[in-house]
């Protein structure tokens, strides 16, 4: 079995050290393509590290494409090397996918339930699009997006979000990440863009990959720090005011106006990621920042999350100034979204299916949200566990009163079949104030399992079950 | 009616001057949103310019989004200004599209015939995908692309192009333009990328919008100039060796090897755009450059052209070195192509429909190609007109023996209902050697119309019909 000398790792975290050892061995050819890696449990035993350490190392290797997990078979080295025809033919044809971990509960996954997808209607609309509009659907869609889709998005925003925008200001694209790249092309690569810290790591990675510098601004329970933003020298800021990830905070009205003031004075732009706003349960939903400052805010949202991650359709609403720039600088681009899917989605919204779908999902998750938080409150005494950031959306945070380090607590729970991530895992600068805070993404959890998981969390907190 | 003083334009071409006058008036508010512009013919008369001058000005305004053409109604100023709710409601709901020009022949359009699209099969496969694989299709597809699609692309390339690659090296994306942006992210923004001149203007625009400098290298009948490339200092070069646009030249073997040698010595990369290679008629198709230098060449192609521009699926085959970089630097991205369409396309290739579709199209266009070139040869004497770049693809070039300037010739033909573009229109640096050369994109032309168009070209050449 693979063996690495962990004493050599210095200050590098164990999982990162193991990850880079395996990666180097793959690149050196010491571990060959298609070779099986040791099972996580036996590897952990062999190295004298905890299971979660190996899990984390393998996960990075998979994300980076060096390793492929095959269900019920294990982890294999991906063939990234020199192409041999023979090898190809011999290779088993399988759709590589991560082997499903058999967790009792996985609080780190934000997936929505696939069962909710309206197959029948979608199939019917697709077929109708293909049949009805032969000519239209075969034409190259405008880069900005098919008009009927933009019109329906504008109407949806007005009805569901109280946000009045013109279809002319909407740009449709293949996912929010693609739209971020257009934003960089619009605002230019000089200067910096500010992001929330902690936050979605992907957001800063996309901006950086597109050549603009990123500055991380701390988030508190009111949202992104205005002081931090002012001192950063950034020319644009990316925020998720309706439900921040991972803290769950809803940006206060005062903070919103502060950021708008900053943008107006600086001539800066606010990128408002309205992600999760569809699932506002407890409070009357805050209006968008866009509504308050149309000329400074780029509003964004996506259908990939509410409909299906397979549907790669997102959109942004640009201020007039940027819209003009878009036409003159980027108008030459081709659309990145299939015309057919755009038309099917337009019909889906227009015929009211999207609104009904959202309402159904919202009701489902509202009920689940209450059940899940009730179970936590019943099982875990208030002194030990406080729920935060639960005003909206499909995740919230539990703040634990404990001395156990986040790393150790994560490990203890992992041993009991629970996957959970500390808030500081999403932070560029880890902060004292987020210690003992963990993210609970509950969209795939049912109450029975929550009950069991909460009991395990309780036991681990009391230290009864130290492994 | 709008009136501009053309004497003030200095050296600016008339169409560009008119374009910028109208644009400024729209931005100033002197021409209001939704206002109708004068018809092209009356506007031309009024300004004392040729019709094509106004057509060109309006076309730029439409591309940049300032003006919208509405079929049978005319040209209207787009609403790019401040949003007023009232205006939105009043506005007629129409799918904005360019009003179709009633040309006798349009040699500037490279559209394939929509009639060729296999509706029934595509609809069936879409439905099957939706029905059969409920779980799978709803999952977020890997950024690199759904495995079954990459596998089928690899097999297709092997069978139809003699190119052996591994599915592991294929990256699927929402159109070639999106893939160019990934290439920039892989090779970095420092240094320069070389492109063919004349060439597709879009290619350089996409690279520039993504923050890398572009250097234009002259093309001759053997392809891109090796000398020019060597002196450019570029670190990568974008070529279309199988059928250059617009010259139609097929890159010679010597030039190919020269460029490969350049890449090996410099550590540079070759981006091989294999666009149009599906329609190689006359010669035995040249093998790909990729085949000759797998570690230096990024091979690219798209389904948007062969299937339908509405289907936004392209792919690239990366060298191992870049593939590793892709996994480590860009592996975090989400896919830009709907999982459902990827699966439908995989099935479409796997079940042999794509191969048959290509063969059917190839036969259709081979026959058309012979008919069209025969008519030109019969109608236009060899001394006056030579055909060039016809070894492959859906366009070729006619080189005319005349003293009439390209601009005037274009105008004369336009007056007779023929739209045609000089090769130098696609050039960054206009060249003497391409004077009197015009692009004939024939995919939408039928022989009867070609006959008539060739006669008109003949008359205009002889100057009989000077208007």
mmCIF file with all atom_site columns, N, CA and C in Angstrom, chain A residues 27 64 78 81 94-95 119 137-138 147 165 174 177 185 189 202 209-210 308-310 312 320 327 332-336 338-341, chain B residues 64 81 88 94-95 119 137-138 147 168 174 177 185 189 202 209-210 308-310 312 320 324 327 332-336 338-341:
data_model
loop_
_atom_site.group_PDB
_atom_site.id
_atom_site.type_symbol
_atom_site.label_atom_id
_atom_site.label_alt_id
_atom_site.label_comp_id
_atom_site.label_asym_id
_atom_site.label_entity_id
_atom_site.label_seq_id
_atom_site.pdbx_PDB_ins_code
_atom_site.Cartn_x
_atom_site.Cartn_y
_atom_site.Cartn_z
_atom_site.occupancy
_atom_site.B_iso_or_equiv
_atom_site.pdbx_formal_charge
_atom_site.auth_seq_id
_atom_site.auth_comp_id
_atom_site.auth_asym_id
_atom_site.auth_atom_id
_atom_site.pdbx_PDB_model_num
ATOM 1   N N  . UNK A 1 27  ? 1.722   12.172 -11.404 1.00 0.00 ? 27  UNK A N  1
ATOM 2   C CA . UNK A 1 27  ? 2.408   12.922 -12.460 1.00 0.00 ? 27  UNK A CA 1
ATOM 3   C C  . UNK A 1 27  ? 3.773   12.306 -12.772 1.00 0.00 ? 27  UNK A C  1
ATOM 4   N N  . UNK A 1 64  ? -9.987  17.752 -8.935  1.00 0.00 ? 64  UNK A N  1
ATOM 5   C CA . UNK A 1 64  ? -8.975  18.174 -9.898  1.00 0.00 ? 64  UNK A CA 1
ATOM 6   C C  . UNK A 1 64  ? -8.801  17.175 -11.039 1.00 0.00 ? 64  UNK A C  1
ATOM 7   N N  . UNK A 1 78  ? -7.083  8.454  -12.684 1.00 0.00 ? 78  UNK A N  1
ATOM 8   C CA . UNK A 1 78  ? -7.630  8.838  -13.977 1.00 0.00 ? 78  UNK A CA 1
ATOM 9   C C  . UNK A 1 78  ? -6.543  8.767  -15.035 1.00 0.00 ? 78  UNK A C  1
ATOM 10  N N  . UNK A 1 81  ? -2.684  10.695 -18.859 1.00 0.00 ? 81  UNK A N  1
ATOM 11  C CA . UNK A 1 81  ? -1.358  10.626 -19.475 1.00 0.00 ? 81  UNK A CA 1
ATOM 12  C C  . UNK A 1 81  ? -1.406  10.466 -20.980 1.00 0.00 ? 81  UNK A C  1
ATOM 13  N N  . UNK A 1 94  ? -17.853 3.464  -18.672 1.00 0.00 ? 94  UNK A N  1
ATOM 14  C CA . UNK A 1 94  ? -18.715 3.808  -17.545 1.00 0.00 ? 94  UNK A CA 1
ATOM 15  C C  . UNK A 1 94  ? -18.758 5.305  -17.404 1.00 0.00 ? 94  UNK A C  1
ATOM 16  N N  . UNK A 1 95  ? -19.872 5.781  -16.952 1.00 0.00 ? 95  UNK A N  1
ATOM 17  C CA . UNK A 1 95  ? -20.007 7.204  -16.665 1.00 0.00 ? 95  UNK A CA 1
ATOM 18  C C  . UNK A 1 95  ? -19.324 7.437  -15.327 1.00 0.00 ? 95  UNK A C  1
ATOM 19  N N  . UNK A 1 119 ? -41.047 16.615 -14.934 1.00 0.00 ? 119 UNK A N  1
ATOM 20  C CA . UNK A 1 119 ? -40.675 15.900 -16.157 1.00 0.00 ? 119 UNK A CA 1
ATOM 21  C C  . UNK A 1 119 ? -41.671 16.020 -17.287 1.00 0.00 ? 119 UNK A C  1
ATOM 22  N N  . UNK A 1 137 ? -36.541 27.730 -33.869 1.00 0.00 ? 137 UNK A N  1
ATOM 23  C CA . UNK A 1 137 ? -35.641 27.111 -32.905 1.00 0.00 ? 137 UNK A CA 1
ATOM 24  C C  . UNK A 1 137 ? -34.307 26.761 -33.553 1.00 0.00 ? 137 UNK A C  1
ATOM 25  N N  . UNK A 1 138 ? -34.281 26.682 -34.874 1.00 0.00 ? 138 UNK A N  1
ATOM 26  C CA . UNK A 1 138 ? -33.036 26.330 -35.532 1.00 0.00 ? 138 UNK A CA 1
ATOM 27  C C  . UNK A 1 138 ? -32.149 27.534 -35.820 1.00 0.00 ? 138 UNK A C  1
ATOM 28  N N  . UNK A 1 147 ? -35.840 36.543 -27.133 1.00 0.00 ? 147 UNK A N  1
ATOM 29  C CA . UNK A 1 147 ? -36.657 37.622 -26.588 1.00 0.00 ? 147 UNK A CA 1
ATOM 30  C C  . UNK A 1 147 ? -37.785 37.116 -25.693 1.00 0.00 ? 147 UNK A C  1
ATOM 31  N N  . UNK A 1 165 ? -38.038 45.343 -14.334 1.00 0.00 ? 165 UNK A N  1
ATOM 32  C CA . UNK A 1 165 ? -36.917 45.586 -15.247 1.00 0.00 ? 165 UNK A CA 1
ATOM 33  C C  . UNK A 1 165 ? -37.411 45.387 -16.670 1.00 0.00 ? 165 UNK A C  1
ATOM 34  N N  . UNK A 1 174 ? -25.093 30.719 -20.125 1.00 0.00 ? 174 UNK A N  1
ATOM 35  C CA . UNK A 1 174 ? -24.972 29.323 -19.702 1.00 0.00 ? 174 UNK A CA 1
ATOM 36  C C  . UNK A 1 174 ? -24.425 29.233 -18.278 1.00 0.00 ? 174 UNK A C  1
ATOM 37  N N  . UNK A 1 177 ? -21.628 31.317 -13.654 1.00 0.00 ? 177 UNK A N  1
ATOM 38  C CA . UNK A 1 177 ? -20.169 31.449 -13.788 1.00 0.00 ? 177 UNK A CA 1
ATOM 39  C C  . UNK A 1 177 ? -19.809 32.088 -15.124 1.00 0.00 ? 177 UNK A C  1
ATOM 40  N N  . UNK A 1 185 ? -15.465 41.150 -18.364 1.00 0.00 ? 185 UNK A N  1
ATOM 41  C CA . UNK A 1 185 ? -15.200 41.768 -19.659 1.00 0.00 ? 185 UNK A CA 1
ATOM 42  C C  . UNK A 1 185 ? -15.840 43.151 -19.761 1.00 0.00 ? 185 UNK A C  1
ATOM 43  N N  . UNK A 1 189 ? -10.387 44.494 -16.367 1.00 0.00 ? 189 UNK A N  1
ATOM 44  C CA . UNK A 1 189 ? -9.574  43.666 -15.469 1.00 0.00 ? 189 UNK A CA 1
ATOM 45  C C  . UNK A 1 189 ? -8.684  44.478 -14.530 1.00 0.00 ? 189 UNK A C  1
ATOM 46  N N  . UNK A 1 202 ? -16.184 29.330 -5.153  1.00 0.00 ? 202 UNK A N  1
ATOM 47  C CA . UNK A 1 202 ? -16.223 29.362 -6.616  1.00 0.00 ? 202 UNK A CA 1
ATOM 48  C C  . UNK A 1 202 ? -16.261 30.782 -7.171  1.00 0.00 ? 202 UNK A C  1
ATOM 49  N N  . UNK A 1 209 ? -9.833  33.492 -12.276 1.00 0.00 ? 209 UNK A N  1
ATOM 50  C CA . UNK A 1 209 ? -9.505  32.827 -13.537 1.00 0.00 ? 209 UNK A CA 1
ATOM 51  C C  . UNK A 1 209 ? -9.743  33.760 -14.721 1.00 0.00 ? 209 UNK A C  1
ATOM 52  N N  . UNK A 1 210 ? -10.648 34.730 -14.537 1.00 0.00 ? 210 UNK A N  1
ATOM 53  C CA . UNK A 1 210 ? -10.927 35.668 -15.620 1.00 0.00 ? 210 UNK A CA 1
ATOM 54  C C  . UNK A 1 210 ? -10.063 36.928 -15.556 1.00 0.00 ? 210 UNK A C  1
ATOM 55  N N  . UNK A 1 308 ? -33.201 22.421 -12.196 1.00 0.00 ? 308 UNK A N  1
ATOM 56  C CA . UNK A 1 308 ? -32.327 21.249 -12.207 1.00 0.00 ? 308 UNK A CA 1
ATOM 57  C C  . UNK A 1 308 ? -30.930 21.722 -12.551 1.00 0.00 ? 308 UNK A C  1
ATOM 58  N N  . UNK A 1 309 ? -29.905 21.170 -11.883 1.00 0.00 ? 309 UNK A N  1
ATOM 59  C CA . UNK A 1 309 ? -28.539 21.604 -12.200 1.00 0.00 ? 309 UNK A CA 1
ATOM 60  C C  . UNK A 1 309 ? -28.138 21.236 -13.621 1.00 0.00 ? 309 UNK A C  1
ATOM 61  N N  . UNK A 1 310 ? -28.918 20.376 -14.252 1.00 0.00 ? 310 UNK A N  1
ATOM 62  C CA . UNK A 1 310 ? -28.611 19.996 -15.629 1.00 0.00 ? 310 UNK A CA 1
ATOM 63  C C  . UNK A 1 310 ? -28.995 21.104 -16.608 1.00 0.00 ? 310 UNK A C  1
ATOM 64  N N  . UNK A 1 312 ? -28.652 24.543 -17.793 1.00 0.00 ? 312 UNK A N  1
ATOM 65  C CA . UNK A 1 312 ? -27.626 25.570 -17.591 1.00 0.00 ? 312 UNK A CA 1
ATOM 66  C C  . UNK A 1 312 ? -28.139 26.903 -18.101 1.00 0.00 ? 312 UNK A C  1
ATOM 67  N N  . UNK A 1 320 ? -28.382 50.381 -17.386 1.00 0.00 ? 320 UNK A N  1
ATOM 68  C CA . UNK A 1 320 ? -28.364 50.888 -18.767 1.00 0.00 ? 320 UNK A CA 1
ATOM 69  C C  . UNK A 1 320 ? -26.950 51.145 -19.274 1.00 0.00 ? 320 UNK A C  1
ATOM 70  N N  . UNK A 1 327 ? -23.608 45.997 -25.569 1.00 0.00 ? 327 UNK A N  1
ATOM 71  C CA . UNK A 1 327 ? -23.917 45.966 -26.998 1.00 0.00 ? 327 UNK A CA 1
ATOM 72  C C  . UNK A 1 327 ? -22.704 46.353 -27.839 1.00 0.00 ? 327 UNK A C  1
ATOM 73  N N  . UNK A 1 332 ? -20.958 40.989 -30.258 1.00 0.00 ? 332 UNK A N  1
ATOM 74  C CA . UNK A 1 332 ? -20.580 40.063 -31.320 1.00 0.00 ? 332 UNK A CA 1
ATOM 75  C C  . UNK A 1 332 ? -20.675 38.603 -30.897 1.00 0.00 ? 332 UNK A C  1
ATOM 76  N N  . UNK A 1 333 ? -20.761 38.350 -29.591 1.00 0.00 ? 333 UNK A N  1
ATOM 77  C CA . UNK A 1 333 ? -20.763 36.968 -29.107 1.00 0.00 ? 333 UNK A CA 1
ATOM 78  C C  . UNK A 1 333 ? -21.993 36.188 -29.582 1.00 0.00 ? 333 UNK A C  1
ATOM 79  N N  . UNK A 1 334 ? -21.831 34.892 -29.722 1.00 0.00 ? 334 UNK A N  1
ATOM 80  C CA . UNK A 1 334 ? -22.982 34.019 -29.942 1.00 0.00 ? 334 UNK A CA 1
ATOM 81  C C  . UNK A 1 334 ? -23.565 33.636 -28.586 1.00 0.00 ? 334 UNK A C  1
ATOM 82  N N  . UNK A 1 335 ? -24.828 33.238 -28.598 1.00 0.00 ? 335 UNK A N  1
ATOM 83  C CA . UNK A 1 335 ? -25.474 32.798 -27.365 1.00 0.00 ? 335 UNK A CA 1
ATOM 84  C C  . UNK A 1 335 ? -24.801 31.525 -26.868 1.00 0.00 ? 335 UNK A C  1
ATOM 85  N N  . UNK A 1 336 ? -24.782 31.360 -25.545 1.00 0.00 ? 336 UNK A N  1
ATOM 86  C CA . UNK A 1 336 ? -24.222 30.129 -24.988 1.00 0.00 ? 336 UNK A CA 1
ATOM 87  C C  . UNK A 1 336 ? -25.312 29.136 -24.574 1.00 0.00 ? 336 UNK A C  1
ATOM 88  N N  . UNK A 1 338 ? -28.672 26.885 -25.704 1.00 0.00 ? 338 UNK A N  1
ATOM 89  C CA . UNK A 1 338 ? -29.474 26.313 -26.779 1.00 0.00 ? 338 UNK A CA 1
ATOM 90  C C  . UNK A 1 338 ? -30.789 27.074 -26.956 1.00 0.00 ? 338 UNK A C  1
ATOM 91  N N  . UNK A 1 339 ? -31.084 27.462 -28.194 1.00 0.00 ? 339 UNK A N  1
ATOM 92  C CA . UNK A 1 339 ? -32.301 28.186 -28.475 1.00 0.00 ? 339 UNK A CA 1
ATOM 93  C C  . UNK A 1 339 ? -33.539 27.404 -28.074 1.00 0.00 ? 339 UNK A C  1
ATOM 94  N N  . UNK A 1 340 ? -33.458 26.104 -28.283 1.00 0.00 ? 340 UNK A N  1
ATOM 95  C CA . UNK A 1 340 ? -34.579 25.228 -27.983 1.00 0.00 ? 340 UNK A CA 1
ATOM 96  C C  . UNK A 1 340 ? -34.917 25.261 -26.497 1.00 0.00 ? 340 UNK A C  1
ATOM 97  N N  . UNK A 1 341 ? -33.876 25.151 -25.649 1.00 0.00 ? 341 UNK A N  1
ATOM 98  C CA . UNK A 1 341 ? -34.129 25.165 -24.202 1.00 0.00 ? 341 UNK A CA 1
ATOM 99  C C  . UNK A 1 341 ? -34.612 26.539 -23.748 1.00 0.00 ? 341 UNK A C  1
ATOM 100 N N  . UNK B 2 64  ? -24.838 46.293 -32.866 1.00 0.00 ? 64  UNK B N  1
ATOM 101 C CA . UNK B 2 64  ? -24.513 46.870 -31.572 1.00 0.00 ? 64  UNK B CA 1
ATOM 102 C C  . UNK B 2 64  ? -25.742 47.105 -30.701 1.00 0.00 ? 64  UNK B C  1
ATOM 103 N N  . UNK B 2 81  ? -32.543 52.988 -23.109 1.00 0.00 ? 81  UNK B N  1
ATOM 104 C CA . UNK B 2 81  ? -32.472 54.077 -22.136 1.00 0.00 ? 81  UNK B CA 1
ATOM 105 C C  . UNK B 2 81  ? -33.053 53.701 -20.802 1.00 0.00 ? 81  UNK B C  1
ATOM 106 N N  . UNK B 2 88  ? -42.997 49.687 -21.148 1.00 0.00 ? 88  UNK B N  1
ATOM 107 C CA . UNK B 2 88  ? -42.921 48.242 -21.290 1.00 0.00 ? 88  UNK B CA 1
ATOM 108 C C  . UNK B 2 88  ? -44.261 47.621 -21.647 1.00 0.00 ? 88  UNK B C  1
ATOM 109 N N  . UNK B 2 94  ? -42.883 41.333 -29.673 1.00 0.00 ? 94  UNK B N  1
ATOM 110 C CA . UNK B 2 94  ? -42.456 40.678 -30.897 1.00 0.00 ? 94  UNK B CA 1
ATOM 111 C C  . UNK B 2 94  ? -41.043 40.165 -30.702 1.00 0.00 ? 94  UNK B C  1
ATOM 112 N N  . UNK B 2 95  ? -40.725 39.120 -31.383 1.00 0.00 ? 95  UNK B N  1
ATOM 113 C CA . UNK B 2 95  ? -39.365 38.595 -31.351 1.00 0.00 ? 95  UNK B CA 1
ATOM 114 C C  . UNK B 2 95  ? -38.550 39.466 -32.307 1.00 0.00 ? 95  UNK B C  1
ATOM 115 N N  . UNK B 2 119 ? -35.277 16.601 -37.459 1.00 0.00 ? 119 UNK B N  1
ATOM 116 C CA . UNK B 2 119 ? -36.236 16.876 -36.384 1.00 0.00 ? 119 UNK B CA 1
ATOM 117 C C  . UNK B 2 119 ? -36.732 15.660 -35.640 1.00 0.00 ? 119 UNK B C  1
ATOM 118 N N  . UNK B 2 137 ? -29.996 12.694 -16.011 1.00 0.00 ? 137 UNK B N  1
ATOM 119 C CA . UNK B 2 137 ? -30.046 13.942 -16.748 1.00 0.00 ? 137 UNK B CA 1
ATOM 120 C C  . UNK B 2 137 ? -30.233 15.136 -15.819 1.00 0.00 ? 137 UNK B C  1
ATOM 121 N N  . UNK B 2 138 ? -30.730 14.857 -14.627 1.00 0.00 ? 138 UNK B N  1
ATOM 122 C CA . UNK B 2 138 ? -30.962 15.976 -13.708 1.00 0.00 ? 138 UNK B CA 1
ATOM 123 C C  . UNK B 2 138 ? -29.737 16.342 -12.887 1.00 0.00 ? 138 UNK B C  1
ATOM 124 N N  . UNK B 2 147 ? -19.603 12.069 -19.895 1.00 0.00 ? 147 UNK B N  1
ATOM 125 C CA . UNK B 2 147 ? -18.637 11.093 -20.408 1.00 0.00 ? 147 UNK B CA 1
ATOM 126 C C  . UNK B 2 147 ? -19.096 10.432 -21.709 1.00 0.00 ? 147 UNK B C  1
ATOM 127 N N  . UNK B 2 168 ? -10.739 11.453 -22.340 1.00 0.00 ? 168 UNK B N  1
ATOM 128 C CA . UNK B 2 168 ? -10.239 12.180 -21.170 1.00 0.00 ? 168 UNK B CA 1
ATOM 129 C C  . UNK B 2 168 ? -9.660  13.540 -21.557 1.00 0.00 ? 168 UNK B C  1
ATOM 130 N N  . UNK B 2 174 ? -20.143 25.437 -24.288 1.00 0.00 ? 174 UNK B N  1
ATOM 131 C CA . UNK B 2 174 ? -21.267 26.099 -24.962 1.00 0.00 ? 174 UNK B CA 1
ATOM 132 C C  . UNK B 2 174 ? -20.772 26.963 -26.118 1.00 0.00 ? 174 UNK B C  1
ATOM 133 N N  . UNK B 2 177 ? -16.718 29.939 -28.991 1.00 0.00 ? 177 UNK B N  1
ATOM 134 C CA . UNK B 2 177 ? -16.291 31.193 -28.375 1.00 0.00 ? 177 UNK B CA 1
ATOM 135 C C  . UNK B 2 177 ? -16.038 31.011 -26.880 1.00 0.00 ? 177 UNK B C  1
ATOM 136 N N  . UNK B 2 185 ? -7.692  31.315 -20.420 1.00 0.00 ? 185 UNK B N  1
ATOM 137 C CA . UNK B 2 185 ? -7.472  31.059 -18.997 1.00 0.00 ? 185 UNK B CA 1
ATOM 138 C C  . UNK B 2 185 ? -6.382  30.004 -18.790 1.00 0.00 ? 185 UNK B C  1
ATOM 139 N N  . UNK B 2 189 ? -2.785  35.366 -19.857 1.00 0.00 ? 189 UNK B N  1
ATOM 140 C CA . UNK B 2 189 ? -3.060  36.588 -20.612 1.00 0.00 ? 189 UNK B CA 1
ATOM 141 C C  . UNK B 2 189 ? -1.804  37.353 -20.999 1.00 0.00 ? 189 UNK B C  1
ATOM 142 N N  . UNK B 2 202 ? -14.563 37.552 -35.531 1.00 0.00 ? 202 UNK B N  1
ATOM 143 C CA . UNK B 2 202 ? -14.991 37.164 -34.197 1.00 0.00 ? 202 UNK B CA 1
ATOM 144 C C  . UNK B 2 202 ? -13.871 36.552 -33.371 1.00 0.00 ? 202 UNK B C  1
ATOM 145 N N  . UNK B 2 209 ? -11.441 40.375 -26.011 1.00 0.00 ? 209 UNK B N  1
ATOM 146 C CA . UNK B 2 209 ? -12.380 40.592 -24.902 1.00 0.00 ? 209 UNK B CA 1
ATOM 147 C C  . UNK B 2 209 ? -11.959 39.798 -23.672 1.00 0.00 ? 209 UNK B C  1
ATOM 148 N N  . UNK B 2 210 ? -11.220 38.688 -23.899 1.00 0.00 ? 210 UNK B N  1
ATOM 149 C CA . UNK B 2 210 ? -10.764 37.890 -22.773 1.00 0.00 ? 210 UNK B CA 1
ATOM 150 C C  . UNK B 2 210 ? -9.389  38.296 -22.261 1.00 0.00 ? 210 UNK B C  1
ATOM 151 N N  . UNK B 2 308 ? -27.208 22.549 -36.122 1.00 0.00 ? 308 UNK B N  1
ATOM 152 C CA . UNK B 2 308 ? -28.072 23.721 -36.090 1.00 0.00 ? 308 UNK B CA 1
ATOM 153 C C  . UNK B 2 308 ? -27.399 24.772 -35.229 1.00 0.00 ? 308 UNK B C  1
ATOM 154 N N  . UNK B 2 309 ? -27.465 26.042 -35.636 1.00 0.00 ? 309 UNK B N  1
ATOM 155 C CA . UNK B 2 309 ? -26.837 27.079 -34.807 1.00 0.00 ? 309 UNK B CA 1
ATOM 156 C C  . UNK B 2 309 ? -27.519 27.231 -33.452 1.00 0.00 ? 309 UNK B C  1
ATOM 157 N N  . UNK B 2 310 ? -28.708 26.643 -33.332 1.00 0.00 ? 310 UNK B N  1
ATOM 158 C CA . UNK B 2 310 ? -29.406 26.732 -32.058 1.00 0.00 ? 310 UNK B CA 1
ATOM 159 C C  . UNK B 2 310 ? -28.797 25.794 -31.018 1.00 0.00 ? 310 UNK B C  1
ATOM 160 N N  . UNK B 2 312 ? -25.933 24.732 -29.016 1.00 0.00 ? 312 UNK B N  1
ATOM 161 C CA . UNK B 2 312 ? -24.675 25.377 -28.635 1.00 0.00 ? 312 UNK B CA 1
ATOM 162 C C  . UNK B 2 312 ? -23.747 24.356 -28.011 1.00 0.00 ? 312 UNK B C  1
ATOM 163 N N  . UNK B 2 320 ? -2.026  16.746 -23.261 1.00 0.00 ? 320 UNK B N  1
ATOM 164 C CA . UNK B 2 320 ? -1.999  16.272 -21.868 1.00 0.00 ? 320 UNK B CA 1
ATOM 165 C C  . UNK B 2 320 ? -1.589  17.369 -20.889 1.00 0.00 ? 320 UNK B C  1
ATOM 166 N N  . UNK B 2 324 ? -3.930  18.672 -17.759 1.00 0.00 ? 324 UNK B N  1
ATOM 167 C CA . UNK B 2 324 ? -3.585  18.684 -16.330 1.00 0.00 ? 324 UNK B CA 1
ATOM 168 C C  . UNK B 2 324 ? -3.842  20.063 -15.745 1.00 0.00 ? 324 UNK B C  1
ATOM 169 N N  . UNK B 2 327 ? -7.489  20.602 -15.250 1.00 0.00 ? 327 UNK B N  1
ATOM 170 C CA . UNK B 2 327 ? -8.048  20.003 -14.036 1.00 0.00 ? 327 UNK B CA 1
ATOM 171 C C  . UNK B 2 327 ? -7.664  20.791 -12.792 1.00 0.00 ? 327 UNK B C  1
ATOM 172 N N  . UNK B 2 332 ? -12.916 23.547 -11.256 1.00 0.00 ? 332 UNK B N  1
ATOM 173 C CA . UNK B 2 332 ? -14.012 23.954 -10.375 1.00 0.00 ? 332 UNK B CA 1
ATOM 174 C C  . UNK B 2 332 ? -15.244 24.429 -11.130 1.00 0.00 ? 332 UNK B C  1
ATOM 175 N N  . UNK B 2 333 ? -15.087 24.743 -12.418 1.00 0.00 ? 333 UNK B N  1
ATOM 176 C CA . UNK B 2 333 ? -16.206 25.294 -13.188 1.00 0.00 ? 333 UNK B CA 1
ATOM 177 C C  . UNK B 2 333 ? -17.372 24.304 -13.332 1.00 0.00 ? 333 UNK B C  1
ATOM 178 N N  . UNK B 2 334 ? -18.550 24.844 -13.459 1.00 0.00 ? 334 UNK B N  1
ATOM 179 C CA . UNK B 2 334 ? -19.699 24.009 -13.823 1.00 0.00 ? 334 UNK B CA 1
ATOM 180 C C  . UNK B 2 334 ? -19.776 23.922 -15.340 1.00 0.00 ? 334 UNK B C  1
ATOM 181 N N  . UNK B 2 335 ? -20.436 22.889 -15.825 1.00 0.00 ? 335 UNK B N  1
ATOM 182 C CA . UNK B 2 335 ? -20.606 22.738 -17.269 1.00 0.00 ? 335 UNK B CA 1
ATOM 183 C C  . UNK B 2 335 ? -21.448 23.878 -17.815 1.00 0.00 ? 335 UNK B C  1
ATOM 184 N N  . UNK B 2 336 ? -21.192 24.247 -19.064 1.00 0.00 ? 336 UNK B N  1
ATOM 185 C CA . UNK B 2 336 ? -22.008 25.286 -19.681 1.00 0.00 ? 336 UNK B CA 1
ATOM 186 C C  . UNK B 2 336 ? -23.054 24.706 -20.629 1.00 0.00 ? 336 UNK B C  1
ATOM 187 N N  . UNK B 2 338 ? -26.299 22.086 -21.200 1.00 0.00 ? 338 UNK B N  1
ATOM 188 C CA . UNK B 2 338 ? -27.354 21.290 -20.602 1.00 0.00 ? 338 UNK B CA 1
ATOM 189 C C  . UNK B 2 338 ? -27.030 19.800 -20.680 1.00 0.00 ? 338 UNK B C  1
ATOM 190 N N  . UNK B 2 339 ? -27.139 19.113 -19.536 1.00 0.00 ? 339 UNK B N  1
ATOM 191 C CA . UNK B 2 339 ? -26.845 17.687 -19.496 1.00 0.00 ? 339 UNK B CA 1
ATOM 192 C C  . UNK B 2 339 ? -27.745 16.907 -20.440 1.00 0.00 ? 339 UNK B C  1
ATOM 193 N N  . UNK B 2 340 ? -28.982 17.340 -20.535 1.00 0.00 ? 340 UNK B N  1
ATOM 194 C CA . UNK B 2 340 ? -29.955 16.672 -21.382 1.00 0.00 ? 340 UNK B CA 1
ATOM 195 C C  . UNK B 2 340 ? -29.541 16.717 -22.846 1.00 0.00 ? 340 UNK B C  1
ATOM 196 N N  . UNK B 2 341 ? -29.121 17.886 -23.309 1.00 0.00 ? 341 UNK B N  1
ATOM 197 C CA . UNK B 2 341 ? -28.711 17.988 -24.711 1.00 0.00 ? 341 UNK B CA 1
ATOM 198 C C  . UNK B 2 341 ? -27.424 17.212 -24.960 1.00 0.00 ? 341 UNK B C  1
#
